[in-house]
Tab-separated table of C-alpha atoms in Angstrom:
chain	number	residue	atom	x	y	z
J	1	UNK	CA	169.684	-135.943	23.202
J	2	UNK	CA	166.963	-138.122	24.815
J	3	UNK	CA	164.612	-137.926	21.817
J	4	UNK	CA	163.033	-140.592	20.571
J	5	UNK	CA	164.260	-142.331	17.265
J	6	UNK	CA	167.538	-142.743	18.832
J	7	UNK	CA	168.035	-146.135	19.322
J	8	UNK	CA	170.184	-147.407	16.677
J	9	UNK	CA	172.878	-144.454	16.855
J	10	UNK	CA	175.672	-144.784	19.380
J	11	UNK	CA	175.715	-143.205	22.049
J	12	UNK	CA	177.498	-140.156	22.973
J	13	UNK	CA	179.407	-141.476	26.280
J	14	UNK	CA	181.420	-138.532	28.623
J	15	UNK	CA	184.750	-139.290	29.996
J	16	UNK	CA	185.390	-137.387	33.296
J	17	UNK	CA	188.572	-135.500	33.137
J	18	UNK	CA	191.775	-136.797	33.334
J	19	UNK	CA	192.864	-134.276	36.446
J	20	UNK	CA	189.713	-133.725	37.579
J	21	UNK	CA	187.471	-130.442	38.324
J	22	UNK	CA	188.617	-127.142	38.063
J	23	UNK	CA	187.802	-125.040	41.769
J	24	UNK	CA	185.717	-122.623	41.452
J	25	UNK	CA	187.439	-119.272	41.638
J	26	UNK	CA	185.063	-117.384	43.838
J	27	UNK	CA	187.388	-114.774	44.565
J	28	UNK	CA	187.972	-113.963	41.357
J	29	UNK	CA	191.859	-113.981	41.929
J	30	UNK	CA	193.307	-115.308	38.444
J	31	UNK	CA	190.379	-112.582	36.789
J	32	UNK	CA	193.182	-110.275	35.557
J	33	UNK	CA	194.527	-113.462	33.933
J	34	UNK	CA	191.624	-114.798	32.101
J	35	UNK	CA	190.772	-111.204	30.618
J	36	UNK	CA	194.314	-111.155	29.582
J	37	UNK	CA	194.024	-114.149	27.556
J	38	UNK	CA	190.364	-113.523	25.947
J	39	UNK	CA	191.833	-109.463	24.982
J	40	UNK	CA	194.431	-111.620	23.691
J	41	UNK	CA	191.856	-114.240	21.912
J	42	UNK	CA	189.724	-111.738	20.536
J	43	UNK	CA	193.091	-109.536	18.885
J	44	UNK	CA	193.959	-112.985	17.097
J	45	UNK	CA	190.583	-113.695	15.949
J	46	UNK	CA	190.372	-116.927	18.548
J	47	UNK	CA	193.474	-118.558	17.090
J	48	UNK	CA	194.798	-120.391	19.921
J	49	UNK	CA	198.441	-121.351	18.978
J	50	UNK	CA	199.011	-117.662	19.247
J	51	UNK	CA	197.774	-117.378	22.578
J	52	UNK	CA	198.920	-120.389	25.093
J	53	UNK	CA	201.555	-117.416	26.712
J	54	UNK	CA	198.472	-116.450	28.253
J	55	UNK	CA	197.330	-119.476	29.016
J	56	UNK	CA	199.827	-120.947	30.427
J	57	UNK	CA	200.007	-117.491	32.726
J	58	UNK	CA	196.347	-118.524	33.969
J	59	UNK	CA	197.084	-121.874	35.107
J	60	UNK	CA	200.068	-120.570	37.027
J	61	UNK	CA	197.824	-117.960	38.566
J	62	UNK	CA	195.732	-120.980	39.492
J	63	UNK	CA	198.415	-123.282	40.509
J	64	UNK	CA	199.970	-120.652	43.082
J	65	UNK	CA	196.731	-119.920	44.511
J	66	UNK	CA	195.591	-123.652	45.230
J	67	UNK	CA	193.024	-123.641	42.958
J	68	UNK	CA	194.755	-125.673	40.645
J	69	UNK	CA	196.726	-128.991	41.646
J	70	UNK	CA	200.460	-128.134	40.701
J	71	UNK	CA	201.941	-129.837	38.082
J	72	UNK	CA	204.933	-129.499	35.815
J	73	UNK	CA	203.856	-127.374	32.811
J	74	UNK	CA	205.417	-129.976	30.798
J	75	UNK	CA	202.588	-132.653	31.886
J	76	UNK	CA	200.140	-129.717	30.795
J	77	UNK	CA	201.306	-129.370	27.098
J	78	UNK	CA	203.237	-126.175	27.500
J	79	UNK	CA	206.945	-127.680	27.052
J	80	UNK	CA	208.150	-125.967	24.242
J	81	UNK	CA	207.075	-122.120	25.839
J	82	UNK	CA	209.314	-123.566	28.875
J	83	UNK	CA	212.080	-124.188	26.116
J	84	UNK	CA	211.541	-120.582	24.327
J	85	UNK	CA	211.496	-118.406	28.199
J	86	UNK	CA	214.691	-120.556	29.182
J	87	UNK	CA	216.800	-119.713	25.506
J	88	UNK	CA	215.353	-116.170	26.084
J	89	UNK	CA	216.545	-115.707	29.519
J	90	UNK	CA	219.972	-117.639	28.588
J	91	UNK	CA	220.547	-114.999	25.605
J	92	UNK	CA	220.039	-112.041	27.998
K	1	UNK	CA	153.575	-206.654	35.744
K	2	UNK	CA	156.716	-207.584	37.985
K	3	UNK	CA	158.985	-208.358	35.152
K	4	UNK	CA	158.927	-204.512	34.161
K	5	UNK	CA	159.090	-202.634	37.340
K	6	UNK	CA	162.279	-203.940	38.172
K	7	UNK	CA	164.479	-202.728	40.937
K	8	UNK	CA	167.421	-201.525	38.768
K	9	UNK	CA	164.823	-199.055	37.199
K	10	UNK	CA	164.517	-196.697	40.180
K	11	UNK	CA	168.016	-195.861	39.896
K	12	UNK	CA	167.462	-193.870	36.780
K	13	UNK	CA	165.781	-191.367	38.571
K	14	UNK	CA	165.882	-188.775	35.640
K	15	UNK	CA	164.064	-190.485	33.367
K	16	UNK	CA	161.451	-190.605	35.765
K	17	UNK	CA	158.824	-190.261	32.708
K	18	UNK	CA	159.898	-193.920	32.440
K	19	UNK	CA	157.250	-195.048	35.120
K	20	UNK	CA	154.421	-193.840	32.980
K	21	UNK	CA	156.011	-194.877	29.797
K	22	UNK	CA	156.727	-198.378	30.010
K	23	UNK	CA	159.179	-199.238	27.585
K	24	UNK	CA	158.228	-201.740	24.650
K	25	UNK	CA	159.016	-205.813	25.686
K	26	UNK	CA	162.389	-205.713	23.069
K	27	UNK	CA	164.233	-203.568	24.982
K	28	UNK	CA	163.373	-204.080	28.039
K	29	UNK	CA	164.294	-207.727	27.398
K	30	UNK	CA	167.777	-206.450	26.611
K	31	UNK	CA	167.685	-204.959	30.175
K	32	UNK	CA	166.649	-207.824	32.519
K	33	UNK	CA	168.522	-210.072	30.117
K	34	UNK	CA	171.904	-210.422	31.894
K	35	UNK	CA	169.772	-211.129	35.009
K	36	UNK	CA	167.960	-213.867	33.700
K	37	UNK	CA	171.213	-215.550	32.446
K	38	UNK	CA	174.722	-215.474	34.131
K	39	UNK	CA	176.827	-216.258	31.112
K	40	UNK	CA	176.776	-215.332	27.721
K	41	UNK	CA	177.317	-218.421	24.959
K	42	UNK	CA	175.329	-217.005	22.020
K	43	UNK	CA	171.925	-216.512	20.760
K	44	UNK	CA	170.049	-219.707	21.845
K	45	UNK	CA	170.262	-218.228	25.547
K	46	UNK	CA	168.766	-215.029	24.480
K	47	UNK	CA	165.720	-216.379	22.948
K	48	UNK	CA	164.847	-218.184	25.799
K	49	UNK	CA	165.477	-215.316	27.888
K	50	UNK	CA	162.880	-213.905	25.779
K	51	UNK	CA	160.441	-216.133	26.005
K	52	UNK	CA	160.531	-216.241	29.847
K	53	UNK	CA	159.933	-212.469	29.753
K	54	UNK	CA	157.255	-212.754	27.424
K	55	UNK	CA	155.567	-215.292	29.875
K	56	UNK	CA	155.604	-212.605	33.142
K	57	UNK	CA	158.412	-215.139	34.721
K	58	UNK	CA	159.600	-213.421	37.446
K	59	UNK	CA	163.269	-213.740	37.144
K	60	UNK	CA	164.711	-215.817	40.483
K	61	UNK	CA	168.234	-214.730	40.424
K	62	UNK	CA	169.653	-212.393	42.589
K	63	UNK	CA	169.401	-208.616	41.576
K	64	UNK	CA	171.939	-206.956	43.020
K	65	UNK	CA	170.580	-203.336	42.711
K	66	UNK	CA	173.700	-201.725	43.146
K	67	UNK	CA	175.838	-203.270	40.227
K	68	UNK	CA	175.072	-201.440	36.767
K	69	UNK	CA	173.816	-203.852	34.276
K	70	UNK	CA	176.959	-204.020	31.773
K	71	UNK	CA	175.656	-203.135	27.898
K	72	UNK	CA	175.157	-205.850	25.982
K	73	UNK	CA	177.568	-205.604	23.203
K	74	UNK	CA	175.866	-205.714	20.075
K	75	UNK	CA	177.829	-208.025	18.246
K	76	UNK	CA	177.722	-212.055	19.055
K	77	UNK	CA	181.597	-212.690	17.580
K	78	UNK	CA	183.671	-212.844	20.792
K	79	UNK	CA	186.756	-211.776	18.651
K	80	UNK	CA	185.305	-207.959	18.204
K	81	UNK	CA	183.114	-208.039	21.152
K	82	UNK	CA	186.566	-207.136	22.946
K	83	UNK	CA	187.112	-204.074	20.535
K	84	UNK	CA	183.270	-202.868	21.030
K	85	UNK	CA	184.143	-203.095	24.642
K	86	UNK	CA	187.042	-201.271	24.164
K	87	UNK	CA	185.218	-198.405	21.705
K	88	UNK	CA	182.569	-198.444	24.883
K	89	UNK	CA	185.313	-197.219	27.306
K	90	UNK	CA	187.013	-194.919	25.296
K	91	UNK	CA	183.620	-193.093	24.408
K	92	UNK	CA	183.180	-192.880	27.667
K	93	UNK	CA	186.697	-191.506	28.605
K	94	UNK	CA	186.321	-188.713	25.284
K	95	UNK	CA	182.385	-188.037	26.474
K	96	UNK	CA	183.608	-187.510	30.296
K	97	UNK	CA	186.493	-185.195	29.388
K	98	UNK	CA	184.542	-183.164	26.558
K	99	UNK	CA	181.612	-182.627	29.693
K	100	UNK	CA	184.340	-181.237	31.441
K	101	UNK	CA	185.679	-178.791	29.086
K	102	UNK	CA	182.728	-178.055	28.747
K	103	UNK	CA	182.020	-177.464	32.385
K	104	UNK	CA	185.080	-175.759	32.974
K	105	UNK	CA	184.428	-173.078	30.158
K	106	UNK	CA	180.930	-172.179	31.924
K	107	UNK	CA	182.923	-172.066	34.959
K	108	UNK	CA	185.726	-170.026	33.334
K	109	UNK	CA	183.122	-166.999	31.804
K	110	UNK	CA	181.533	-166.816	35.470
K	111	UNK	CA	185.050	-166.320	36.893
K	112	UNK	CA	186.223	-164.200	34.356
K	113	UNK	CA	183.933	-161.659	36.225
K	114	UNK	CA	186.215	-160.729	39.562
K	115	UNK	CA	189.022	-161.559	37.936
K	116	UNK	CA	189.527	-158.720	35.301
K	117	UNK	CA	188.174	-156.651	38.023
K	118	UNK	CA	191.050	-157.905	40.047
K	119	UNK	CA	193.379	-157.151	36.832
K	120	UNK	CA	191.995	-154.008	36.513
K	121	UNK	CA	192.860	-152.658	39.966
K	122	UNK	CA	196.120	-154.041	40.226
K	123	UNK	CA	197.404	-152.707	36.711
K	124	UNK	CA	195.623	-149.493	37.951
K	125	UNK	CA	193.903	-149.428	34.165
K	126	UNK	CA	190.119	-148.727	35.761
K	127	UNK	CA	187.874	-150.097	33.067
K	128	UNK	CA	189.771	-148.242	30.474
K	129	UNK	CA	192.147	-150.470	28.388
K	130	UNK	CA	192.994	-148.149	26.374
K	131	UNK	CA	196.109	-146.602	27.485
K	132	UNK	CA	197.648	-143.545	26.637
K	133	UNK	CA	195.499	-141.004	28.275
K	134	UNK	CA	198.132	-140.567	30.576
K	135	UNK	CA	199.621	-137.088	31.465
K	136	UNK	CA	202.818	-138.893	29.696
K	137	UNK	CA	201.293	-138.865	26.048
K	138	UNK	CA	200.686	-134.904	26.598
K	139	UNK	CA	204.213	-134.340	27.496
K	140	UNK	CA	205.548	-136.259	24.307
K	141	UNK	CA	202.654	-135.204	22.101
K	142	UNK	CA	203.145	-132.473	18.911
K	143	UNK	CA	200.758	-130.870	17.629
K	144	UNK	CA	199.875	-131.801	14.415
K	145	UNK	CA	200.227	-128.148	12.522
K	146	UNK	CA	198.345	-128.432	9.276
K	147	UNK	CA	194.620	-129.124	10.582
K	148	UNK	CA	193.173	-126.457	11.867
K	149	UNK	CA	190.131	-127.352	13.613
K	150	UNK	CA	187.539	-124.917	14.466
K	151	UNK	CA	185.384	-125.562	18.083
K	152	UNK	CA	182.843	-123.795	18.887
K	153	UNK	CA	181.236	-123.350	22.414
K	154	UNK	CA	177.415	-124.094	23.420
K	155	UNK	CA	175.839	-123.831	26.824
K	156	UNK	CA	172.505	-125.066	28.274
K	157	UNK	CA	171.262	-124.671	31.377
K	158	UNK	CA	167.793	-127.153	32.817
K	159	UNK	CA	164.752	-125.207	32.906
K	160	UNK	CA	164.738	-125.627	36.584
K	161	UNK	CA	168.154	-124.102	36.928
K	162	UNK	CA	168.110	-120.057	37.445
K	163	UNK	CA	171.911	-119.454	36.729
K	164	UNK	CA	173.033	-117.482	33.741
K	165	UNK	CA	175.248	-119.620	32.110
K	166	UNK	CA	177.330	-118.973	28.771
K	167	UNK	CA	179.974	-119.067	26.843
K	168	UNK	CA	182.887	-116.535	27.056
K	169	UNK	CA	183.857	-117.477	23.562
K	170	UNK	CA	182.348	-118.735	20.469
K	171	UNK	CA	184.528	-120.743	18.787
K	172	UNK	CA	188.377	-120.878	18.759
K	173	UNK	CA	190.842	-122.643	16.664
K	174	UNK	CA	193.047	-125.205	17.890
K	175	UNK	CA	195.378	-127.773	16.504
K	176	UNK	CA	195.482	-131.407	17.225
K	177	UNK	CA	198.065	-131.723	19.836
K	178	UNK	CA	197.723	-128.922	21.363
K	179	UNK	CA	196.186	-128.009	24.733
K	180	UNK	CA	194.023	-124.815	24.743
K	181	UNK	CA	192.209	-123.276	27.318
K	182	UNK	CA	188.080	-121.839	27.416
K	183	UNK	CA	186.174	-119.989	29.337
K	184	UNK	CA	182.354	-120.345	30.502
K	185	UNK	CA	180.769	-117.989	32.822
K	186	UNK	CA	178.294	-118.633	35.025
K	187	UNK	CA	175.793	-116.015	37.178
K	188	UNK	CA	173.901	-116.974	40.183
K	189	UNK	CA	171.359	-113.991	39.831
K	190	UNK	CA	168.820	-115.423	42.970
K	191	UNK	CA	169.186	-114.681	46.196
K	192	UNK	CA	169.973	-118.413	47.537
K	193	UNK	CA	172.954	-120.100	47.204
K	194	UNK	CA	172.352	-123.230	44.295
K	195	UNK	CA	174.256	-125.822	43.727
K	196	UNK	CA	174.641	-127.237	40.135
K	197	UNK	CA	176.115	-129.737	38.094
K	198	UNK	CA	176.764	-130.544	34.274
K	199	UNK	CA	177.342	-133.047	31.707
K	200	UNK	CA	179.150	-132.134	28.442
K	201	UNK	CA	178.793	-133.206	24.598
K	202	UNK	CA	180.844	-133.358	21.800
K	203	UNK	CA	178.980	-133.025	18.147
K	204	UNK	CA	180.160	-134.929	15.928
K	205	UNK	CA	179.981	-138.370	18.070
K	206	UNK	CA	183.170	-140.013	16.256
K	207	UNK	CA	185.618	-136.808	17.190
K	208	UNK	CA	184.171	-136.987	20.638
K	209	UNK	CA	186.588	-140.227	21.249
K	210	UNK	CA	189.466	-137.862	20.603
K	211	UNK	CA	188.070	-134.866	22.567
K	212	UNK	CA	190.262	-135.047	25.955
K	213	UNK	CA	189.382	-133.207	28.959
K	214	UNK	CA	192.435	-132.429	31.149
K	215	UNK	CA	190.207	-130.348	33.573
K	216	UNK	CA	187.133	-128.508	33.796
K	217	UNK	CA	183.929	-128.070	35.723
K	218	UNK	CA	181.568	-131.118	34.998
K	219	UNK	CA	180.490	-134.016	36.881
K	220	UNK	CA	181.219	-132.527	40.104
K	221	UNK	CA	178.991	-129.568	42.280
K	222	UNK	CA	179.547	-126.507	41.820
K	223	UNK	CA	177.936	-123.780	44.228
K	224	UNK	CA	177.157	-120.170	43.185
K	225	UNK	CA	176.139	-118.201	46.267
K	226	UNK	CA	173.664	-115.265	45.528
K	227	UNK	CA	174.667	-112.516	42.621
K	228	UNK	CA	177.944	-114.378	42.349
K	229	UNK	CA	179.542	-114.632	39.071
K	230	UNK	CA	182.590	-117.276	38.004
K	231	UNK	CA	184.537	-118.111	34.864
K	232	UNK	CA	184.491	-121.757	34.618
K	233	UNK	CA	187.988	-122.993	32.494
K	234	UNK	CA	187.831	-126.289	30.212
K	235	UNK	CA	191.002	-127.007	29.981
K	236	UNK	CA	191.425	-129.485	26.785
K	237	UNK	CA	193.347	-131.074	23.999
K	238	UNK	CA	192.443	-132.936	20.580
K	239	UNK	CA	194.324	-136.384	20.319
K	240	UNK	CA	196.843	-136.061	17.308
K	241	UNK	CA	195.492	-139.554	16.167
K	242	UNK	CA	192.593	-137.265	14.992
K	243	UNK	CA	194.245	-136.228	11.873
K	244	UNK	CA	195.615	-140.006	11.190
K	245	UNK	CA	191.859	-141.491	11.221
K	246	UNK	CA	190.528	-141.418	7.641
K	247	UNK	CA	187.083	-141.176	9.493
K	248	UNK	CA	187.770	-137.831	10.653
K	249	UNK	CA	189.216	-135.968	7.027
K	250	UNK	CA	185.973	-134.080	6.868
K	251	UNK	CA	185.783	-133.516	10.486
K	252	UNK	CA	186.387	-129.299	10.607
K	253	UNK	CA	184.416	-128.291	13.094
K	254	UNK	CA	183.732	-130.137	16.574
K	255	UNK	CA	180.879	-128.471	19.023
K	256	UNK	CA	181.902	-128.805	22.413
K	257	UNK	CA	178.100	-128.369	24.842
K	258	UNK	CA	177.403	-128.088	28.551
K	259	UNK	CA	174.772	-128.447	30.031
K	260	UNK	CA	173.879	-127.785	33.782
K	261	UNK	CA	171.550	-129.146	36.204
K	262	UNK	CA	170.434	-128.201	39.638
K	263	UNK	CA	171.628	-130.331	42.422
K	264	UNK	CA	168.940	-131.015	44.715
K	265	UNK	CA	170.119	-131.532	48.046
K	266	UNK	CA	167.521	-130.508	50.633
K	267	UNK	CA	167.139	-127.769	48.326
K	268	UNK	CA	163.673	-126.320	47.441
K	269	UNK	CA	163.261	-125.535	43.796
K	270	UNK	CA	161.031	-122.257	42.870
K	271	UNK	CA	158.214	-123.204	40.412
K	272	UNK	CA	158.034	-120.201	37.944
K	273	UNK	CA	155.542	-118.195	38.340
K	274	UNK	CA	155.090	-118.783	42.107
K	275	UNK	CA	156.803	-115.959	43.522
């Protein structure tokens, strides 16, 4: 990255996140989670569409144990798998 | 040599070169001139003003040092002298007003300084104009289904850093639009807590303007205490403008890499080798 030769390319410039830094999860309370969604990962040959259930499941572990700051899973992407579990519970 | 140093001179200050540069007898006749004669009637008076230059006559009229010599208009018909009068003035009026614009953009580009930082914290923008990166555009955004793009993981620690760090995944595939989640992992395998930090990079440079972070684990410390292990999440999205930008149609595969460095804070590194 610092190498010489350089000078004429653009450089690469990092944005800090738009939320911020995740907590680290010393505890190890959302593990279950996370192994959850990389069994699921590895099953679908790292395709994520098919795996944001999981996902979405970590950050929720995160959010309800403060590790996370809570936000509507809406503002996080996940809108439509809020859609699908409401028509799911609504058929039942 | 009293003809030439006359009073009026030491008023123009600026051209101060003028005291070792005395200016040629023509024009400085043209200077003294109104002194030597009150009223203007035509050329005879002007020779003769001449010739009582040329003959070191000290002029015995009153110099008034504080009245500005008028020009002498250049032309001897009273009829147009008016109008080169007039020209004079309004020179002067367009050369005053274009100084000032002038003035006033140098002024302007200094100012311009605190007040778009002024702009910028009262619109709440932060240096960024570009807006959009607001949790809004997630909400609203759809993921573009058709361009699969493949990212694959790299992580680097600093040489003087003793954490095992790495990648829980290699690559995954993700769509633009869509926010997907990654893991690293990170081992503190000393016996003393350390403190780190990291940067990240995004191969190829251009995707890396579309590469959106919504949370993860750089820029800030993070401590491992000893034999402590922790999965670090990146929590991240591809703009769907990506698969709009003709710059990006061969774009495929985007390398996301972190690297982390020891924070030193009162912290003593251990050389290897000096166990």
């Amino acid at each position: 990255m610092s190498t010489a030769m350089n000078f004429g390319t653009k450089n690469f410039q990092p944005r800090p996140p738009d939320k911020g830094s995740f907590p680290l999860d010393h505890f190890g309370e959302c593990k279950s989670f996370k192994e959850k969604f990389m069994k699921c990962l590895r099953d679908n040959n790292f395709e994520n569409a098919l795996c944001r259930n999981e996902s979405k499941e970590y950050l929720e572990c995160r959010m309800e144990r403060q590790l996370m700051a809570q936000e509507p899973l809406e503002k996080l992407g996940f809108g439509d798998l809020i859609d699908g579990k409401a028509e799911a519970k609504n058929k039942f | 040599m009293g003809g030439l140093w006359h009073p009026e001179w030491r008023r123009l200050a600026f051209c101060s070169w003028r005291w070792s540069h005395p200016e040629s007898p023509a024009r400085a006749a043209e200077r003294v001139q109104p002194f030597l004669r009150p009223g203007r009637n035509g050329t005879g008076r002007a020779e003769r003003g001449l010739t009582r230059l040329g003959t070191w006559e000290r002029p015995g009229l009153a110099r008034d040092p504080a009245v500005q010599p008028p020009r002498r208009p250049k032309s001897t018909n009273p009829f147009t002298r008016a109008q080169e009068e007039d020209w004079r003035r309004r020179n002067k009026t367009v050369l005053t007003y274009v100084a000032a614009a002038a003035v006033g953009m140098l002024g302007a580009s200094y100012a311009a300084v605190p007040f778009y930082r002024l702009y910028c914290q009262i619109t709440g923008l932060g240096g960024s104009a570009v807006a959009g990166h607001a949790s809004d555009q997630i909400e609203n955004m759809v993921p573009v289904k058709d361009r699969i793009i493949k990212v694959t993981f790299n992580a680097d620690v600093h040489a003087s850093l003793q954490w095992n760090f790495r990648p829980q995944q290699t690559e995954i595939y993700v769509v633009p639009g869509e926010t997907a989640l990654a893991f690293y992992k990170a081992k503190n395998p000393s016996d003393k807590p350390i403190i780190g930090i990291s940067t990240y990079n995004v191969v190829p440079f251009e995707a890396g303007q579309y590469f959106n972070k919504i949370q993860c684990f750089c820029f800030e410390e993070q401590r491992l205490n000893p034999q402590e292990e922790v999965d670090m999440p990146v929590f991240f999205y591809i703009d769907p403008e990506f698969a709009e930008d003709p710059r990006m149609v061969n774009v495929d595969l985007i390398t996301l890499s972190y690297t982390f460095f020891e924070a030193k804070e009162g912290h003593k590194l251990s050389l290897p080798g000096y166990k």
